Amino acid sequence: MESKDRLANASEQLDELARMQGGVRRRSPARGYWLLTLWSAVFMAAYFGAFLLLHGGFTPAEAGSRAGGYTGAWAFIAPVLLFSSLASGARERFSIQAKPSRVQRLGYLCMMLGFVVLIGLSFADISYPSWLNAALPLVMLLILATGPVRNLLATPRDPAEVWGNAPLPKEVRIMTAGVGLVIGVLLATASAPLAASITGFVVFLCLSFVLLARNSRFGLPRVGFEWGSIQWAAFGVCAAIAFLSITLGDIASWFSPGFSVAAGATVLVIMCGVAVFPRGRSDWDA
C-alpha cells in the first residue's frame, strides 16, 4: 500500500511539473512571434533600402526627373501602412511580447538618425558616399534580425500551439482580397500621373475608413490575427513586387506602363488566390 502511495505522489509531482513547464512555455514568446519579428525586420530594411535608392543622394528635383518618371508614391506607402496595421493584429496572437534590450533600442535610435541625416543631406544637395545608401539598410537588418534569429534557434517547436488548417472567416477573406486590390490598383495606375492621383486619393480615403474601423470585423488587425503562413508569405511577395516595380519605374527607362499594369494584376491575383486558402500549418502558427 505504501509503495502505491509513493507512486501516486510521484505521478502527481510529475503532472505538476509538466503543468508548470507548460505555463512557462505559454508565458514565453512562441516561435511564431519571433518569425513575425524577423519578417518585420526584413520588410522594414527593404522599405528603407528602396527609399534610399530612390531618394538618397538626389535632390527632390533630381529624384522627380529621372528616366523612369514613375509617380507611384501612393503605391510605395500603401504596403507599409497595411503592414503596420496587419502586424499589430498578428502580435495579439501571442500573450507575451518581448521588449527590445537597451542595446537594441540604442541601435534603433542610431539607425533612424542615420536615415534622417542621409535624407536631409540629399534634400540639402550635400554629397556623401553612395555606398551609405546600401550600408544603412544592411546595418538596420542586422540590428533588427539578430534577436529574432537567436531566439528562433533557442525556442523549441510546440505542436500544442499550432493552429492548423482552419478556413479564414468570410470577412477576413474579403479584406485579404481587398489588400491585393489596394496595392494592385495603385501599382497599375502609378505610371500615369493623373490616374495615380485619382486612384491614390480614392484608395487612401477608403483605407482611412478601414484604419479607423480597426476594431470591427473587417479591421486589418483582425485580418493579421487570422492570417496563416501562406497569407503572410503572399503579402511579402506582393510588397516585394511593389517595391521592385516602384524602384525600376523610377530609375529604369525600359520599365513601361505595361509592366506596372502587369505588376498590379499579379498582386491582385496572388492576394485573391490566398484569400480562399486555409491557414497554413507551419512554425509561423506555432
mmCIF file of C-alpha atoms in Angstrom, residues 73-188:
data_model
loop_
_atom_site.group_PDB
_atom_site.id
_atom_site.type_symbol
_atom_site.label_atom_id
_atom_site.label_comp_id
_atom_site.label_asym_id
_atom_site.label_seq_id
_atom_site.Cartn_x
_atom_site.Cartn_y
_atom_site.Cartn_z
ATOM 1 C CA ALA A 73 4.362 57.487 -54.182
ATOM 2 C CA TRP A 74 0.972 56.167 -53.056
ATOM 3 C CA ALA A 75 1.871 52.621 -54.084
ATOM 4 C CA PHE A 76 5.155 52.935 -52.200
ATOM 5 C CA ILE A 77 3.472 53.970 -48.940
ATOM 6 C CA ALA A 78 0.448 51.627 -49.039
ATOM 7 C CA PRO A 79 2.267 48.348 -48.208
ATOM 8 C CA VAL A 80 3.888 49.984 -45.170
ATOM 9 C CA LEU A 81 0.589 51.287 -43.789
ATOM 10 C CA LEU A 82 -1.099 47.937 -44.416
ATOM 11 C CA PHE A 83 1.756 46.027 -42.831
ATOM 12 C CA SER A 84 1.737 48.175 -39.704
ATOM 13 C CA SER A 85 -1.954 47.516 -39.038
ATOM 14 C CA LEU A 86 -1.815 43.838 -40.029
ATOM 15 C CA ALA A 87 1.225 43.175 -37.830
ATOM 16 C CA SER A 88 -0.448 44.777 -34.809
ATOM 17 C CA GLY A 89 -3.197 42.158 -35.083
ATOM 18 C CA ALA A 90 -0.739 39.325 -35.621
ATOM 19 C CA ARG A 91 1.095 40.243 -32.414
ATOM 20 C CA GLU A 92 -2.130 39.837 -30.452
ATOM 21 C CA ARG A 93 -1.892 36.091 -31.106
ATOM 22 C CA PHE A 94 0.953 35.944 -28.615
ATOM 23 C CA SER A 95 0.262 36.613 -24.944
ATOM 24 C CA ILE A 96 3.819 37.844 -24.266
ATOM 25 C CA GLN A 97 5.711 40.404 -26.304
ATOM 26 C CA ALA A 98 9.403 40.644 -25.593
ATOM 27 C CA LYS A 99 10.730 44.177 -25.223
ATOM 28 C CA PRO A 100 13.922 45.146 -27.048
ATOM 29 C CA SER A 101 17.025 45.418 -24.917
ATOM 30 C CA ARG A 102 18.687 48.727 -24.122
ATOM 31 C CA VAL A 103 21.385 47.998 -26.703
ATOM 32 C CA GLN A 104 18.754 47.292 -29.347
ATOM 33 C CA ARG A 105 16.837 50.480 -28.532
ATOM 34 C CA LEU A 106 20.064 52.464 -28.835
ATOM 35 C CA GLY A 107 20.722 50.747 -32.161
ATOM 36 C CA TYR A 108 17.234 51.656 -33.412
ATOM 37 C CA LEU A 109 17.796 55.290 -32.447
ATOM 38 C CA CYS A 110 21.171 55.485 -34.200
ATOM 39 C CA MET A 111 19.720 53.766 -37.251
ATOM 40 C CA MET A 112 16.804 56.196 -37.563
ATOM 41 C CA LEU A 113 19.100 59.171 -37.011
ATOM 42 C CA GLY A 114 21.355 57.894 -39.798
ATOM 43 C CA PHE A 115 18.388 57.580 -42.137
ATOM 44 C CA VAL A 116 17.180 61.116 -41.355
ATOM 45 C CA VAL A 117 20.686 62.504 -41.833
ATOM 46 C CA LEU A 118 21.094 60.908 -45.269
ATOM 47 C CA ILE A 119 17.700 62.146 -46.464
ATOM 48 C CA GLY A 120 18.443 65.594 -45.030
ATOM 49 C CA LEU A 121 21.790 65.718 -46.853
ATOM 50 C CA SER A 122 20.055 64.747 -50.087
ATOM 51 C CA PHE A 123 17.417 67.434 -49.760
ATOM 52 C CA ALA A 124 20.134 69.993 -48.952
ATOM 53 C CA ASP A 125 22.118 68.888 -52.040
ATOM 54 C CA ILE A 126 25.129 67.873 -49.952
ATOM 55 C CA SER A 127 27.033 64.930 -51.435
ATOM 56 C CA TYR A 128 28.022 61.845 -49.439
ATOM 57 C CA PRO A 129 29.399 58.372 -50.366
ATOM 58 C CA SER A 130 26.707 56.439 -52.254
ATOM 59 C CA TRP A 131 27.618 53.164 -50.512
ATOM 60 C CA LEU A 132 25.973 54.528 -47.370
ATOM 61 C CA ASN A 133 22.602 54.040 -49.080
ATOM 62 C CA ALA A 134 23.242 50.277 -49.094
ATOM 63 C CA ALA A 135 25.146 50.082 -45.818
ATOM 64 C CA LEU A 136 22.416 51.659 -43.675
ATOM 65 C CA PRO A 137 19.660 49.127 -44.601
ATOM 66 C CA LEU A 138 22.110 46.252 -44.070
ATOM 67 C CA VAL A 139 23.026 47.557 -40.623
ATOM 68 C CA MET A 140 19.325 48.013 -39.927
ATOM 69 C CA LEU A 141 18.648 44.405 -40.887
ATOM 70 C CA LEU A 142 21.447 43.138 -38.645
ATOM 71 C CA ILE A 143 20.201 45.151 -35.674
ATOM 72 C CA LEU A 144 16.576 44.122 -36.103
ATOM 73 C CA ALA A 145 17.144 40.487 -37.073
ATOM 74 C CA THR A 146 19.850 39.387 -34.631
ATOM 75 C CA GLY A 147 17.500 38.987 -31.657
ATOM 76 C CA PRO A 148 14.738 37.115 -33.532
ATOM 77 C CA VAL A 149 17.213 34.725 -35.154
ATOM 78 C CA ARG A 150 18.877 33.992 -31.810
ATOM 79 C CA ASN A 151 15.515 33.340 -30.137
ATOM 80 C CA LEU A 152 14.301 31.211 -33.028
ATOM 81 C CA LEU A 153 17.291 28.943 -32.580
ATOM 82 C CA ALA A 154 16.677 28.758 -28.822
ATOM 83 C CA THR A 155 12.878 28.288 -28.861
ATOM 84 C CA PRO A 156 11.676 24.693 -29.397
ATOM 85 C CA ARG A 157 8.677 23.816 -31.513
ATOM 86 C CA ASP A 158 5.471 23.320 -29.540
ATOM 87 C CA PRO A 159 2.880 21.289 -31.527
ATOM 88 C CA ALA A 160 0.191 22.236 -28.993
ATOM 89 C CA GLU A 161 0.289 25.852 -30.204
ATOM 90 C CA VAL A 162 -0.212 25.119 -33.912
ATOM 91 C CA TRP A 163 -3.498 26.489 -35.208
ATOM 92 C CA GLY A 164 -3.935 24.016 -38.037
ATOM 93 C CA ASN A 165 -5.699 24.360 -41.392
ATOM 94 C CA ALA A 166 -8.868 26.196 -40.347
ATOM 95 C CA PRO A 167 -10.501 28.256 -43.144
ATOM 96 C CA LEU A 168 -10.375 32.040 -42.933
ATOM 97 C CA PRO A 169 -13.585 33.806 -41.814
ATOM 98 C CA LYS A 170 -15.630 35.413 -44.589
ATOM 99 C CA GLU A 171 -14.789 38.976 -43.530
ATOM 100 C CA VAL A 172 -11.084 38.155 -43.476
ATOM 101 C CA ARG A 173 -11.271 36.623 -46.968
ATOM 102 C CA ILE A 174 -12.902 39.805 -48.254
ATOM 103 C CA MET A 175 -10.285 42.030 -46.664
ATOM 104 C CA THR A 176 -7.441 39.796 -47.878
ATOM 105 C CA ALA A 177 -8.659 40.298 -51.439
ATOM 106 C CA GLY A 178 -9.067 43.995 -50.622
ATOM 107 C CA VAL A 179 -5.390 44.238 -49.660
ATOM 108 C CA GLY A 180 -4.494 42.906 -53.111
ATOM 109 C CA LEU A 181 -6.947 45.330 -54.729
ATOM 110 C CA VAL A 182 -5.417 48.333 -52.945
ATOM 111 C CA ILE A 183 -1.816 47.547 -53.878
ATOM 112 C CA GLY A 184 -2.766 46.264 -57.327
ATOM 113 C CA VAL A 185 -4.761 49.330 -58.376
ATOM 114 C CA LEU A 186 -2.112 51.714 -57.087
ATOM 115 C CA LEU A 187 0.612 49.852 -58.973
ATOM 116 C CA ALA A 188 -1.395 49.554 -62.187
#
